[in-house]
Amino acid sequence: MSHIQDVLLPDGTVVTARISEADGYGDQEDVGFTEAAVAKVERLQELITGVGSSVLSAARAAGPSEAAITFGVELTAKEGLAVAVLARGETKASLEVTLTWQFDRPGGQAGGQADGQAGPPVPAPHE
């Protein structure tokens, strides 16, 4: 069973996520399980940062003027911890993340920071 709930991230940001509970034990159900697990979503930021860093490294090596990635993240309550995992294909992702970097172009054209480094990710507009 799943439900929608606000989740407090480690940096204080509140996001709304669909939380899936782990399978119960027969007819027994841990009524406080999801609420306790939602408070422990530390791995979400780690996951997004890790994916973003990998894409940014590859993009810098390839040298494009812009790089972007969109991926799904599924939050699942499991043994007292809300675990953030990359979602497969078009599965029931509760969160879609888009990271975009614009890099400096040769000749001083706009695109990134003046020192040639990629600027911070630019959030994609919601559709």
Short mmCIF file of C-alpha atoms in Angstrom, two decimals:
data_model
loop_
_atom_site.label_atom_id
_atom_site.label_comp_id
_atom_site.label_asym_id
_atom_site.label_seq_id
_atom_site.Cartn_x
_atom_site.Cartn_y
_atom_site.Cartn_z
CA MET A 1 0.00 0.00 0.00
CA SER A 2 1.23 3.54 -0.62
CA HIS A 3 0.21 7.06 0.31
CA ILE A 4 1.25 10.67 -0.35
CA GLN A 5 3.15 12.40 2.43
CA ASP A 6 5.39 15.44 2.92
CA VAL A 7 9.02 14.46 3.52
CA LEU A 8 11.55 16.70 5.29
CA LEU A 9 14.95 16.52 3.55
CA PRO A 10 18.20 16.95 5.51
CA ASP A 11 18.63 20.53 4.20
CA GLY A 12 15.17 21.53 5.51
CA THR A 13 13.39 21.33 2.15
CA VAL A 14 9.97 19.70 2.24
CA VAL A 15 8.95 17.54 -0.74
CA THR A 16 5.76 15.59 -1.30
CA ALA A 17 6.36 11.93 -2.14
CA ARG A 18 4.39 8.74 -2.64
CA ILE A 19 5.64 6.39 0.07
CA SER A 20 5.33 2.63 -0.43
CA GLU A 21 5.24 0.50 2.68
CA ALA A 22 7.11 -2.78 2.89
CA ASP A 23 5.00 -5.94 2.87
CA GLY A 24 3.48 -6.77 6.25
CA TYR A 25 3.75 -9.97 8.21
CA GLY A 26 0.49 -11.82 7.64
CA ASP A 27 -2.34 -9.80 9.15
CA GLN A 28 0.00 -7.74 11.33
CA GLU A 29 0.89 -4.19 10.36
CA ASP A 30 3.39 -1.74 11.88
CA VAL A 31 1.23 1.39 12.12
CA GLY A 32 4.15 3.75 12.87
CA PHE A 33 6.53 2.27 10.31
CA THR A 34 6.05 4.75 7.46
CA GLU A 35 6.00 7.84 9.67
CA ALA A 36 9.28 6.81 11.31
CA ALA A 37 10.88 5.92 7.98
CA VAL A 38 9.92 9.19 6.28
CA ALA A 39 11.96 11.15 8.82
CA LYS A 40 15.11 9.33 7.63
CA VAL A 41 15.39 10.24 3.95
CA GLU A 42 19.09 11.22 4.06
CA ARG A 43 20.02 9.12 1.03
CA LEU A 44 17.92 11.17 -1.40
CA GLN A 45 20.40 14.06 -1.53
CA GLU A 46 23.30 11.60 -1.73
CA LEU A 47 21.68 9.84 -4.68
CA ILE A 48 20.95 13.03 -6.64
CA THR A 49 24.41 14.46 -5.92
CA GLY A 50 26.09 11.22 -7.01
CA VAL A 51 24.19 10.97 -10.29
CA GLY A 52 24.73 14.68 -10.99
CA SER A 53 28.48 14.47 -10.32
CA SER A 54 28.84 11.48 -12.65
CA VAL A 55 26.99 13.22 -15.47
CA LEU A 56 28.93 16.46 -14.95
CA SER A 57 32.29 14.62 -15.15
CA ALA A 58 31.28 12.88 -18.37
CA ALA A 59 29.94 16.12 -19.86
CA ARG A 60 33.14 18.03 -19.08
CA ALA A 61 35.15 15.30 -20.83
CA ALA A 62 32.90 15.44 -23.91
CA GLY A 63 32.87 19.26 -24.05
CA PRO A 64 29.26 20.07 -25.00
CA SER A 65 27.75 23.54 -24.59
CA GLU A 66 25.00 22.08 -22.40
CA ALA A 67 24.32 18.83 -20.56
CA ALA A 68 21.12 17.55 -18.95
CA ILE A 69 19.83 14.39 -17.33
CA THR A 70 16.34 13.44 -16.19
CA PHE A 71 15.80 10.40 -14.01
CA GLY A 72 13.20 8.97 -11.68
CA VAL A 73 13.65 8.36 -7.98
CA GLU A 74 11.45 5.99 -6.01
CA LEU A 75 11.12 6.32 -2.24
CA THR A 76 10.43 3.06 -0.43
CA ALA A 77 10.04 2.58 3.31
CA LYS A 78 12.18 -0.39 4.29
CA GLU A 79 13.17 -1.54 7.78
CA GLY A 80 12.81 1.88 9.43
CA LEU A 81 14.50 3.85 6.64
CA ALA A 82 13.07 5.65 3.63
CA VAL A 83 15.38 4.51 0.85
CA ALA A 84 15.84 6.56 -2.32
CA VAL A 85 16.62 4.40 -5.34
CA LEU A 86 16.85 5.09 -9.04
CA ALA A 87 13.61 4.03 -10.65
CA ARG A 88 13.71 1.59 -13.56
CA GLY A 89 12.36 2.84 -16.88
CA GLU A 90 8.90 4.28 -16.44
CA THR A 91 8.07 2.60 -13.17
CA LYS A 92 6.14 4.31 -10.42
CA ALA A 93 8.71 7.04 -9.73
CA SER A 94 7.55 9.40 -7.02
CA LEU A 95 10.05 12.06 -7.99
CA GLU A 96 11.46 13.15 -11.34
CA VAL A 97 14.76 15.01 -11.19
CA THR A 98 16.22 17.10 -14.03
CA LEU A 99 19.71 18.56 -13.71
CA THR A 100 21.00 20.94 -16.43
CA TRP A 101 24.40 22.58 -16.74
CA GLN A 102 25.34 25.27 -19.25
CA PHE A 103 29.04 25.58 -20.07
CA ASP A 104 31.05 28.51 -21.47
CA ARG A 105 31.26 28.47 -25.23
CA PRO A 106 34.42 29.42 -27.13
CA GLY A 107 34.62 33.09 -28.07
CA GLY A 108 33.10 34.41 -24.84
CA GLN A 109 29.49 33.54 -25.62
CA ALA A 110 27.12 33.12 -22.69
CA GLY A 111 26.50 29.74 -21.17
CA GLY A 112 28.33 29.20 -17.88
CA GLN A 113 30.42 31.01 -15.33
CA ALA A 114 33.18 33.35 -16.50
CA ASP A 115 36.00 31.09 -15.25
CA GLY A 116 35.06 28.27 -17.63
CA GLN A 117 33.58 26.10 -14.88
CA ALA A 118 30.06 24.79 -15.08
CA GLY A 119 27.57 26.82 -13.13
CA PRO A 120 25.12 25.28 -10.68
CA PRO A 121 22.38 23.06 -12.12
CA VAL A 122 19.54 25.04 -13.66
CA PRO A 123 16.13 23.64 -12.58
CA ALA A 124 13.97 22.60 -15.51
CA PRO A 125 10.55 24.26 -15.75
CA HIS A 126 7.66 22.10 -14.56
CA GLU A 127 5.24 21.03 -17.26
#
